[in-house]
XYZ file of C-alpha atoms in Angstrom:
618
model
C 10.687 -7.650 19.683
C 7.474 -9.411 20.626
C 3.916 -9.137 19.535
C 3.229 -6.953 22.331
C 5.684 -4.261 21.779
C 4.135 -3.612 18.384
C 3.923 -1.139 16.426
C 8.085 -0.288 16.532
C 9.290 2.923 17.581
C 11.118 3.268 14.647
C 10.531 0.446 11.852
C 14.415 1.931 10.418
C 15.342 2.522 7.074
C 15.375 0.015 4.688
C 17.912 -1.419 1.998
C 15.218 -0.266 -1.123
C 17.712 -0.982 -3.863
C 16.127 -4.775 -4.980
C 13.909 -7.726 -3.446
C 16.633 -9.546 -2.323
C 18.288 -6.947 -0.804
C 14.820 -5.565 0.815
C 14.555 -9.913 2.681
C 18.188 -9.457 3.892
C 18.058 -6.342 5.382
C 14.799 -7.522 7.360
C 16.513 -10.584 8.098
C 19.157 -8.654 9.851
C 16.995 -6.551 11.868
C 15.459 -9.465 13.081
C 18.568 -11.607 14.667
C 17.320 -12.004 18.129
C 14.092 -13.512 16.916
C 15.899 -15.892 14.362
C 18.315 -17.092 16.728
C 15.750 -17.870 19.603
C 13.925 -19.992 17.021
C 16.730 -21.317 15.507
C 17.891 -22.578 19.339
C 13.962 -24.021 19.580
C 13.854 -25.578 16.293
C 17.216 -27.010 16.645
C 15.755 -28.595 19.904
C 13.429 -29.662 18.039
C 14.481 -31.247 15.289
C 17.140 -32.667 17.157
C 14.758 -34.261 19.734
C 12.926 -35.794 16.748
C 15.598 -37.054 15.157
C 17.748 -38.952 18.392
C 14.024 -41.267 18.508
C 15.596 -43.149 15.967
C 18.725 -44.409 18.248
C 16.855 -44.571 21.507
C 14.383 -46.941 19.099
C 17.816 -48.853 17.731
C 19.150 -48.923 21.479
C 15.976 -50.502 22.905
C 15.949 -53.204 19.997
C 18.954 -54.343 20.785
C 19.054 -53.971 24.255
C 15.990 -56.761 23.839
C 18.081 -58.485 21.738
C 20.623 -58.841 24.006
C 18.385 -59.015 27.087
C 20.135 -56.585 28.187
C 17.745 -55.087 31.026
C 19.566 -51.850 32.000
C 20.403 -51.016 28.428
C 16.555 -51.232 28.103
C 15.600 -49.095 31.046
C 18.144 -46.237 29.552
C 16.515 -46.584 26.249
C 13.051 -45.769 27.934
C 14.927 -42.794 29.986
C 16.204 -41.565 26.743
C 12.775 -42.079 24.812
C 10.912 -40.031 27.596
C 13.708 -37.342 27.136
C 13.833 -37.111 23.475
C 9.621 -36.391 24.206
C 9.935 -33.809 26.514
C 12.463 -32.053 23.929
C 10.280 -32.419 21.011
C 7.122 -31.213 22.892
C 9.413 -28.214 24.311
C 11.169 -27.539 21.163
C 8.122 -27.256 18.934
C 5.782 -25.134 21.056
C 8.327 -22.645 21.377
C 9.524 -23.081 17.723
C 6.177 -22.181 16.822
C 5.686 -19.224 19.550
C 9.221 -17.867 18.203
C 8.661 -18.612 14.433
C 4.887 -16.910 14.282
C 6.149 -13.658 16.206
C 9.213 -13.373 13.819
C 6.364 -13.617 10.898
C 3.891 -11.127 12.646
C 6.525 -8.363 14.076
C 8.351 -8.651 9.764
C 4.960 -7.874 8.369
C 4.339 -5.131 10.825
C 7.532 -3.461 10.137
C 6.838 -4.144 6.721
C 3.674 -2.091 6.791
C 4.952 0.489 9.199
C 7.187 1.066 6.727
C 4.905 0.950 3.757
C 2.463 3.364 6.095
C 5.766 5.762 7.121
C 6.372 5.928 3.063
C 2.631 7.266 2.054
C 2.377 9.294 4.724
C 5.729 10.957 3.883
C 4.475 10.814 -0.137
C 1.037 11.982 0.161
C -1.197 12.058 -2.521
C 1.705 11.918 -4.771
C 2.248 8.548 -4.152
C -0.763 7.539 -6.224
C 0.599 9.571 -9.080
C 3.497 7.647 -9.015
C 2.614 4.241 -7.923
C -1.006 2.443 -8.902
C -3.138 2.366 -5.701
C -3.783 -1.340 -6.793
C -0.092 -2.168 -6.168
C -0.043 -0.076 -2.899
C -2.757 -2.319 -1.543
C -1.457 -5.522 -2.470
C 1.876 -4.941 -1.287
C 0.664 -4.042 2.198
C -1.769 -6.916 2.546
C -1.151 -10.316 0.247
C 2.962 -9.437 -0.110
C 3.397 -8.528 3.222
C 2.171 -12.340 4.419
C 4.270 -13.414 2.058
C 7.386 -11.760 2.840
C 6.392 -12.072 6.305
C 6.471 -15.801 5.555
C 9.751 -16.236 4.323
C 11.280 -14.478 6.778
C 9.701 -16.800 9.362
C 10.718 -19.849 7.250
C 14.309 -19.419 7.058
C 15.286 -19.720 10.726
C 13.188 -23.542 10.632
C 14.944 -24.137 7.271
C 18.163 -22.977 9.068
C 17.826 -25.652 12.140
C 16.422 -28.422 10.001
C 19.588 -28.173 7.975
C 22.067 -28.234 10.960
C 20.007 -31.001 12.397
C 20.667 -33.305 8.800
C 24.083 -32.132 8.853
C 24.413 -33.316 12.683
C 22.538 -36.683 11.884
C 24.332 -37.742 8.815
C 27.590 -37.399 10.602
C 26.416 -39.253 13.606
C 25.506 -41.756 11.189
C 28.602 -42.224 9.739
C 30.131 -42.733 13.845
C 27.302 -44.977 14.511
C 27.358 -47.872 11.982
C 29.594 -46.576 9.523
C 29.137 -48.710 6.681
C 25.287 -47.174 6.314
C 25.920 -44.060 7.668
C 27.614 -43.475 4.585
C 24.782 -44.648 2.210
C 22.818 -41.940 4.056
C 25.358 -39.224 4.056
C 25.758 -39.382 0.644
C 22.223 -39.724 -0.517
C 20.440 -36.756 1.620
C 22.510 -33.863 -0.271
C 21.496 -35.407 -3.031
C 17.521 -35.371 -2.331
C 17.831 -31.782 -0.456
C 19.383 -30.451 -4.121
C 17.151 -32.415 -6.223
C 14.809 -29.743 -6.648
C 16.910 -26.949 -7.616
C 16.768 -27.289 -11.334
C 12.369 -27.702 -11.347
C 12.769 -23.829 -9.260
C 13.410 -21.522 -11.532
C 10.851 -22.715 -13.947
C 7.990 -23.373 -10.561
C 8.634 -19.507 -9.618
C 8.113 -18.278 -13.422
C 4.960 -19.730 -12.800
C 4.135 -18.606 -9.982
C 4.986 -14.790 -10.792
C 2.699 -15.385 -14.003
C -0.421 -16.878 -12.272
C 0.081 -13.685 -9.672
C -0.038 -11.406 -12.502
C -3.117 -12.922 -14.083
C -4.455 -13.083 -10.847
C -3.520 -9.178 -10.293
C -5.387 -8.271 -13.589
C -8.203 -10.322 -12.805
C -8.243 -8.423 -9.364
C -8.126 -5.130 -11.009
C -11.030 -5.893 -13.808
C -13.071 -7.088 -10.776
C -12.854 -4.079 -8.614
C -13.320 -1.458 -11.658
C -16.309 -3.471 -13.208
C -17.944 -3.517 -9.378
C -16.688 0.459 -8.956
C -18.423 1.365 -12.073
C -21.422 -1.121 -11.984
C -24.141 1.667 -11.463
C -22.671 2.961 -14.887
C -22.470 -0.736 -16.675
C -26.435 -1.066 -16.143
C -27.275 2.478 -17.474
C -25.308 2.341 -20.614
C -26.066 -2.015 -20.748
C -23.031 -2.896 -20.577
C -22.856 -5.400 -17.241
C -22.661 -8.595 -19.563
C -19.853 -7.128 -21.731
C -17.609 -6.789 -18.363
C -18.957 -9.996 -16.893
C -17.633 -11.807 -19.793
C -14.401 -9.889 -19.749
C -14.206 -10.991 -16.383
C -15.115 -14.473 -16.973
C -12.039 -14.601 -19.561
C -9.469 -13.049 -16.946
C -10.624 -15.708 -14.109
C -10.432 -18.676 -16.849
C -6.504 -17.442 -17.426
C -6.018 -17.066 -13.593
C -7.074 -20.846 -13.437
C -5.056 -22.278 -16.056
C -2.197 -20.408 -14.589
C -2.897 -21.656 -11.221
C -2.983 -25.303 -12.465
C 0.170 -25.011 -14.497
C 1.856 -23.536 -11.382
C 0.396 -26.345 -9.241
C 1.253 -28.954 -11.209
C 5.108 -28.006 -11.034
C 4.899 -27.245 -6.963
C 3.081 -30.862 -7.010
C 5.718 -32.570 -9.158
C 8.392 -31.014 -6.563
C 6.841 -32.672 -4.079
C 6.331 -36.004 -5.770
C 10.138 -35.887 -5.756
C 10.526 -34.884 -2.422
C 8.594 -38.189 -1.172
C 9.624 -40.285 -4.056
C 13.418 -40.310 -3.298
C 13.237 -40.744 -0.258
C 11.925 -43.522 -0.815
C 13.935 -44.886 -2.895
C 16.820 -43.951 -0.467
C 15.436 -46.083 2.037
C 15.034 -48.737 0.148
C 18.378 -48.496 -0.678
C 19.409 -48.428 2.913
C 17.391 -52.100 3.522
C 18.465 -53.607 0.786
C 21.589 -52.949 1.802
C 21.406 -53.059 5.631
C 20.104 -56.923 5.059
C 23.128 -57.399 3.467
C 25.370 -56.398 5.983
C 23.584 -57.811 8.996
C 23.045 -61.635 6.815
C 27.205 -61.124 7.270
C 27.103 -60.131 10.772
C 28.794 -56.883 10.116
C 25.701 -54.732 11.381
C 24.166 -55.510 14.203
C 19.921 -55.810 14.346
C 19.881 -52.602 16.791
C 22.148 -50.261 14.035
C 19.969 -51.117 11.339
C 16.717 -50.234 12.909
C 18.602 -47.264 14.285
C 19.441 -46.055 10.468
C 16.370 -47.444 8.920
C 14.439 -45.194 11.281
C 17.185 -42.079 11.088
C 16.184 -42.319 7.598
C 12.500 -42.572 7.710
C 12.343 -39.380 10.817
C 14.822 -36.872 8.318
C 12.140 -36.860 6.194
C 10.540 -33.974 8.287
C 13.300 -31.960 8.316
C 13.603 -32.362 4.278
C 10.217 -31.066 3.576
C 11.735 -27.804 4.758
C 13.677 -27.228 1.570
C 10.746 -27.768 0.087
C 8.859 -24.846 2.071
C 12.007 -22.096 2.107
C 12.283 -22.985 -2.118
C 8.065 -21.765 -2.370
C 8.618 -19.556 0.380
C 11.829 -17.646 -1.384
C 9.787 -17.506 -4.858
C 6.915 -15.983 -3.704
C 8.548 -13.495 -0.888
C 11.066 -12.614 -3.713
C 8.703 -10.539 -6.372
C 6.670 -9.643 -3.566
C 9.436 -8.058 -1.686
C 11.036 -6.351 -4.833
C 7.180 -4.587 -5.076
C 7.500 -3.578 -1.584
C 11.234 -2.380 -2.251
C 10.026 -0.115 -5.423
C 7.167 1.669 -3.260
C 9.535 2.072 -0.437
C 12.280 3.134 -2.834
C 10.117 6.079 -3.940
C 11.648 9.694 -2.311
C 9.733 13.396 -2.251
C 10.113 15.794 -5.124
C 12.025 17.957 -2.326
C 13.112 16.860 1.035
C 11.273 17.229 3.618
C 14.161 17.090 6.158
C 17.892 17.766 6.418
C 20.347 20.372 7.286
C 18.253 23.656 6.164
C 15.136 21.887 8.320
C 17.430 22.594 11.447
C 17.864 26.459 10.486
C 13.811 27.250 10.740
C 12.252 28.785 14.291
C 10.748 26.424 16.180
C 7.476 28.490 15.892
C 5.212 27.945 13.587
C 5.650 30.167 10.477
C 2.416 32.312 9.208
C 1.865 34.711 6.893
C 1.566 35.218 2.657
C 1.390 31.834 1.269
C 3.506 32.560 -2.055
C 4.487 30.050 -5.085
C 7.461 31.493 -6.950
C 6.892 29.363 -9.621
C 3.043 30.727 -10.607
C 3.393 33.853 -8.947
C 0.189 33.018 -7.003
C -0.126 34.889 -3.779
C -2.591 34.188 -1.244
C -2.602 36.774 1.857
C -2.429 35.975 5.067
C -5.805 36.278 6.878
C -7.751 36.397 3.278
C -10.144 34.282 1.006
C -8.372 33.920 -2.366
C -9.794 32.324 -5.228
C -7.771 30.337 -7.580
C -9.061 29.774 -10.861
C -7.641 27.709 -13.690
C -8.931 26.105 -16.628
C -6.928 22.544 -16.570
C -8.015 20.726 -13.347
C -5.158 18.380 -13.490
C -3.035 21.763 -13.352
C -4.904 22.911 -10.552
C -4.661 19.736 -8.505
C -1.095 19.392 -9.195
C -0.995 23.399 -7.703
C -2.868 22.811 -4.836
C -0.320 19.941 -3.860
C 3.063 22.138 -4.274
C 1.066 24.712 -1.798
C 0.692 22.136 0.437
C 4.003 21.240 0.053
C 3.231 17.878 -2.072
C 4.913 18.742 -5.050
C 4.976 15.863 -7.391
C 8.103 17.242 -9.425
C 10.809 18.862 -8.148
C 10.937 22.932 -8.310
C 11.279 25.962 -6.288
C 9.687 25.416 -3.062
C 6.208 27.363 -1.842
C 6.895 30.013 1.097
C 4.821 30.447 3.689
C 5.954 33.714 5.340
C 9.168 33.426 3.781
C 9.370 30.044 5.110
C 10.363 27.517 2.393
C 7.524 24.458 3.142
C 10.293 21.898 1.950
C 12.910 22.911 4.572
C 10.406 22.510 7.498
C 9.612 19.019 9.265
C 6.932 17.058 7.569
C 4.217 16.959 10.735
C 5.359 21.131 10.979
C 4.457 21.714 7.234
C 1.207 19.950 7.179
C -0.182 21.450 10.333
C 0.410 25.001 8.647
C -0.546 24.125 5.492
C -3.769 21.346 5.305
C -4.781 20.320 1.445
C -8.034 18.677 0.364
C -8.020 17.215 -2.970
C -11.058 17.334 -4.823
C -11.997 13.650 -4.132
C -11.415 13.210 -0.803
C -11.837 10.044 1.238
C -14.418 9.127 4.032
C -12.981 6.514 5.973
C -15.913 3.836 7.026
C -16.389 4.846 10.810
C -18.550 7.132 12.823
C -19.136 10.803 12.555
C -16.977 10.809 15.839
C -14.450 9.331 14.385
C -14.466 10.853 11.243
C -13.521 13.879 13.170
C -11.219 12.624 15.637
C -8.086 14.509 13.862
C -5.680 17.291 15.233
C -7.618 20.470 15.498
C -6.423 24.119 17.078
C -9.553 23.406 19.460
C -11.089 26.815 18.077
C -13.925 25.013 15.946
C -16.199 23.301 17.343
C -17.920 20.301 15.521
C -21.007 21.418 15.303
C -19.529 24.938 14.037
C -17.519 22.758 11.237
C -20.831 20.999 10.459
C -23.100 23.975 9.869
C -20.904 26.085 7.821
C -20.752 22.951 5.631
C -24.035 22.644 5.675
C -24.470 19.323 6.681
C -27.718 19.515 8.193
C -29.325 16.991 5.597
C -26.233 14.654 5.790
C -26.362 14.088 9.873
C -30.294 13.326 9.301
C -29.296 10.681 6.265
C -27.170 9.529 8.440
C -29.240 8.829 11.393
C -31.814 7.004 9.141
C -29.391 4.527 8.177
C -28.019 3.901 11.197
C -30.951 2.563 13.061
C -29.344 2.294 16.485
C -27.458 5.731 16.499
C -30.051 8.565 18.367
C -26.950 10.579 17.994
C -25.790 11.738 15.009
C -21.645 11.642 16.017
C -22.356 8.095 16.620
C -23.950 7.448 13.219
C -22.155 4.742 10.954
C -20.411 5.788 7.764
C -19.421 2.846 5.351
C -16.955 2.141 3.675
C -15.354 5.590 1.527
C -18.915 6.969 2.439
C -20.670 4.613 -0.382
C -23.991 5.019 1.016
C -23.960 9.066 0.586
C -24.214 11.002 -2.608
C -21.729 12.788 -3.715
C -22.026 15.979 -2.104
C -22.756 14.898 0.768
C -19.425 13.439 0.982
C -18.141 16.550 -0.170
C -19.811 18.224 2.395
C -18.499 15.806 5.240
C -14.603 16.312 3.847
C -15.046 19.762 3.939
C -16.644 19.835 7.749
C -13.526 17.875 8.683
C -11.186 20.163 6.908
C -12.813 23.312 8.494
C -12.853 21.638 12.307
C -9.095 21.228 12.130
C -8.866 24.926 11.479
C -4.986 24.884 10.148
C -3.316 28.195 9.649
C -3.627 27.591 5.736
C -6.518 25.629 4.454
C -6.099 24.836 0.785
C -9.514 23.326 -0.717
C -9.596 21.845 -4.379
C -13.566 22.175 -5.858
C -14.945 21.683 -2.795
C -17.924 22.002 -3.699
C -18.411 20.681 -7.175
C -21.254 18.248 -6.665
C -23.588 20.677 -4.893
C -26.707 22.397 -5.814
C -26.025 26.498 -6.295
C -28.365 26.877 -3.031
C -26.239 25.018 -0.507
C -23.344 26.089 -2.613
C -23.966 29.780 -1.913
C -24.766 28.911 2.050
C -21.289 27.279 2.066
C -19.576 29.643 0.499
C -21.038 32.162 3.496
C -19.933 29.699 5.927
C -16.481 29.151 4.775
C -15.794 32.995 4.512
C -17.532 33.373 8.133
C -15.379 30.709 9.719
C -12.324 31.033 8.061
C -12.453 34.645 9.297
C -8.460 35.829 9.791
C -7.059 32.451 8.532
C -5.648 32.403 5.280
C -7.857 29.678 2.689
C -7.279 29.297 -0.790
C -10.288 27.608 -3.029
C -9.258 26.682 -6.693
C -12.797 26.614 -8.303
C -14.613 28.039 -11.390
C -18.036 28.487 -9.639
C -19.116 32.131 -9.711
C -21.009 31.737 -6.377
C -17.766 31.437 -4.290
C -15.520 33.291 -6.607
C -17.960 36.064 -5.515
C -17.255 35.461 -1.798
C -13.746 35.737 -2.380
C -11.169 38.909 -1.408
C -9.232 37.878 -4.135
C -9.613 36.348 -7.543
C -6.015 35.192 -9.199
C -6.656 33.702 -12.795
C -3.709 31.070 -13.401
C -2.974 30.599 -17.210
C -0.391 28.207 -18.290
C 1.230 27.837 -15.731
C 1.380 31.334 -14.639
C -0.445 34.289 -12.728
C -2.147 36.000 -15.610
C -4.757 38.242 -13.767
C -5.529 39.400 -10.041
C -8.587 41.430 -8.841
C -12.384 40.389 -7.960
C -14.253 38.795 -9.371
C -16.976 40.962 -10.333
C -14.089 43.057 -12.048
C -12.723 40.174 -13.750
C -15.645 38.729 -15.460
C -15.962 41.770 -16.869
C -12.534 42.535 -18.220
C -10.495 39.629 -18.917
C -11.561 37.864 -21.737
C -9.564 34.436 -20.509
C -11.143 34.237 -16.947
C -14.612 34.920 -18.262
C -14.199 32.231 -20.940
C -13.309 29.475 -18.058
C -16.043 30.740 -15.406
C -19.083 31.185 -17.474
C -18.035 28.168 -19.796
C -18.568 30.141 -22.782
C -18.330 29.518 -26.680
C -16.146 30.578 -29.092
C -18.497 32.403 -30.611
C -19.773 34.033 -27.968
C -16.715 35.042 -26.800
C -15.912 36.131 -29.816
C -19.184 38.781 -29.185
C -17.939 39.824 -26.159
C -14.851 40.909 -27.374
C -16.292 43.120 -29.828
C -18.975 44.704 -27.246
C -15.749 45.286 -25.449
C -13.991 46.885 -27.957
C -16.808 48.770 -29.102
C -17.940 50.002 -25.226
C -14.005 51.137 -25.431
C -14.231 52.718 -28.407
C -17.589 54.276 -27.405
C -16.220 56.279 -24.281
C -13.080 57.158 -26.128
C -15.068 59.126 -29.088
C -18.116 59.709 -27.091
C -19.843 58.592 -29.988
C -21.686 55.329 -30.191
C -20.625 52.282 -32.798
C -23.529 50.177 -33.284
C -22.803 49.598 -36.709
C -19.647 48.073 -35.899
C -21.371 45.655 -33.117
C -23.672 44.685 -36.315
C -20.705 44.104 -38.101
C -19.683 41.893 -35.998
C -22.554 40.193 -35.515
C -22.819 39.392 -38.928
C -19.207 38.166 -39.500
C -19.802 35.462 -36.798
C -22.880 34.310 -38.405
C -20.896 33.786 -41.887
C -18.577 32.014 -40.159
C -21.186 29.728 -38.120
């Protein structure tokens, strides 16, 4: 795979069960790549490391005055040169693209899992989390991944040095054969304790990151109410712990690395020392010791790569195990398998029907859902979309369970928008560049939202946009109020025209007047396509061909709405907001009317009653 051939076809399925497992599967679906750099770096290293004896050759060869010995040294030199210069471009080229193409299959994967999730996801997993693992823990798996073929190579090129060492000039080759394991492994008891640090100071620095984005999300709110120096402090605080986190953690990665140069050192000192010796009795020749003296100096390099794959390893491993715990995450129902193969090919239409509520909304009809717990009504507008957040009997859509259809096939029939829906920062253009039937136009979707007053707000702020499709809108459509946003979600919804168009309070944050236009131009355009609206606003509940009341869980009423308001006490209660009081008069005007055309005699005195029992009671 190359940078080119991004994004993958098909990222595959990943071993979800723990970090570790999560870094070895993506090791193993990247072989080719590791292998071409470990053949680079091996080059590589190699190239760097054979200077040494070309340099010990060429000493000697003077020594001797030897001239042809001398000439092959130089031949060898410019060899060993061209290698290096070879070997670490393409070590580089090889070991980049292994990093890029893991963190795109990481994200493709990460992207494959929310789209198959939905808004679910978020009730499962902290959005916070979502985004860090597919931007800072992506680089950092991405990193490890890259690391371990040039930790792989610069390991095989020690091993092959320390034994041509020991071939060379025996006596020192030993010396370094024995010492090298011993600085490679030095560091492995100062890990565990560097990569506790390192997993606190990221989850100070996560906290920190989470404070900061929820005081700046809420700042408007922090003026009104004064509170902006309260949070600042807070902050302050958090960023103070992120730093002495960050220096503890330092300070261990710095005293690993005072190790990695200081024995070395020492090492070579060793080797001198002891090299001196051996040539003051003429058993090692001037050549061989500047041969090992510089072996040892050069396989420093390749040591400062156990170094990189220990950091590397400790901060890929709690960054992959987040990664593994979104990706680990499966539907409430499947959304494939051997019932998915049983359904038509076409499309299914018809009733939209929940077993578990009872709630029926006919095909071709406006239906009105109304229910007094909006986290109940979000979480019912999700199972008819066929997002269901818990597992349970599946929605039908003409007898069509939505769980045993393909994903893409149930959300082109069925099309959900939550009641905070996202504006991605863009144009107008490409706010509606989704898949559409091709039967609304734009400019239809736009006017039966009434977005008139939004397409002129957003020409003004985008100075060089005459059109409005080309207008700018940032970043989750800051720069609009709230129902214009609204307004803009719901235009998109409307232009892709689905077969079922589920809408949750679409229009909450809108004056009654546009309210009542929109709730005209839904019911115009929506004409023979089935949309259900869960709201409590009387101006579209009016609109509607069919009220259903959902109480606890169930279908406790069905009619109008004009009907309802009137009759049942519970759906009056949630749509005109009333008190307990003055439902309490209702009920007995209701009883009373009753009672009235039952006797044919009136019962004001038992209205008065009434009346005056509630005012005891108040």
């Amino acid at each position: 795979m190359q940078i080119q051939d991004l994004p993958y076809a098909d990222p595959g399925v990943p071993d979800a069960r723990s970090g570790p497992r999560f870094l070895w599967w993506l090791f193993r679906n990247q072989l080719g790549g590791q292998f071409k750099s470990l053949a680079w770096g091996l080059l590589h290293f190699l190239s760097v490391s054979a200077l040494p004896f070309c340099v010990g050759v060429a000493v000697q060869a003077v020594v001797d005055h030897s001239g042809r010995r001398l000439a092959l040294a130089g031949g060898l030199l410019a060899l060993c040169c061209v290698g290096n210069a070879v070997g670490d471009t393409f070590l580089h080229r090889t070991a980049v693209t292994n990093w890029i193409t893991a963190a795109a299959r990481v994200q493709q994967l990460l992207a494959r899992k929310a789209a198959n999730l939905g808004s679910a996801l978020t009730r499962r997993v902290a959005a916070g989390e979502v985004v860090a693992v597919s931007t800072g823990d992506v680089e950092k798996i991405g990193w490890f991944v890259e690391a371990w073929s040039r930790f792989t190579a610069a390991a095989v090129t020690i091993v092959v040095v320390c034994v041509g060492l020991v071939v060379y000039q025996p006596a020192l080759g030993v010396v370094v054969a024995v010492g090298l394991p011993v600085l490679a492994l030095s560091v492995l008891p100062l890990l565990p304790r560097a990569t506790r640090r390192a997993d606190f100071q990221r989850e100070k620095a996560g906290r920190a990151t989470e404070l900061a984005s929820d005081t700046v999300a809420g700042l408007r709110v922090l003026r009104g109410i004064g509170g902006e120096e309260l949070f600042l402090d807070r902050y302050r605080r958090a960023s103070q712990e992120v730093r002495h986190a960050a220096v503890r953690s330092a300070r261990m990665w710095s005293l690993i690395a005072a190790i990695q140069v200081l024995l070395p050192g020492l090492l070579l000192i060793a080797v001198v020392w002891y090299g001196v010796h051996l040539a003051r009795q003429g058993r090692v020749e001037i050549g061989e010791l500047v041969a090992v003296y510089s072996s040892v100096m050069i396989l420093t390099y390749p040591l400062r790569h156990f170094e990189e794959i220990a950091m590397a390893y400790s901060f890929s491993r709690p960054s992959a195990g987040r990664a593994a715990r979104v990706l680990s995450l499966e539907r409430a129902t499947p959304s494939d398998g051997a019932a998915a193969a049983e359904v038509p090919g076409d499309m299914p239409s018809g009733d939209l029907y929940d077993p578990a509520t009872g709630l029926l909304a006919p095909s071709g009809r406006l239906t009105a859902v109304v229910c007094g717990d909006p986290d109940a009504a979000g979480m019912l507008a999700e199972r008819l979309g066929g997002h269901p957040s818990e597992e349970g009997v599946s929605v039908l859509l003409g007898g069509v369970p939505l769980d045993e259809l393909p994903l893409d096939s149930a959300r082109t029939a069925v099309l959900v928008q939550d009641k905070d829906p996202v504006l991605l920062s863009g144009s107008l253009r490409e706010l509606l560049d989704v898949p559409a039937s091709g039967d609304v136009g734009a400019v239809e979707a736009l006017a039966a939202a009434q977005c008139a007053d939004v397409l002129a707000a957003l020409v003004q702020g985008s100075l060089d946009a005459e059109d409005p499709m080309d207008a700018r809108i940032t970043e989750r459509g800051r720069s609009l109020s709230g129902g214009q946003r609204q307004r803009l979600a719901l235009a998109r919804s409307l232009f892709t025209d689905p077969e079922v168009l589920v809408l949750d309070e679409p229009t909450s944050a809108v004056d009654s007047h546009t309210e009542a236009r929109i709730a005209d131009g839904v019911r115009d355009l929506r004409s023979g396509r089935t949309t259900v609206v869960f709201t409590s606003s009387p101006l579209l509940l009016d609109r509607a061909d069919r009220v259903v009341l959902v109480h606890d869980g169930e279908v406790a009423a069905v009619g109008v709405h004009r009907e309802l308001v009137h009759k049942e006490p519970r759906y009056r209660a949630v749509v005109t907001r009333e008190t307990d009081d003055e439902a309490a008069l209702n009920d007995a005007r209701h009883e009373n009317h009753v009672r009235h055309e039952k006797d044919g005699v009136p019962h004001e005195h038992d209205v008065l009653h009434a009346l005056e029992e509630i005012e005891e009671s108040a």
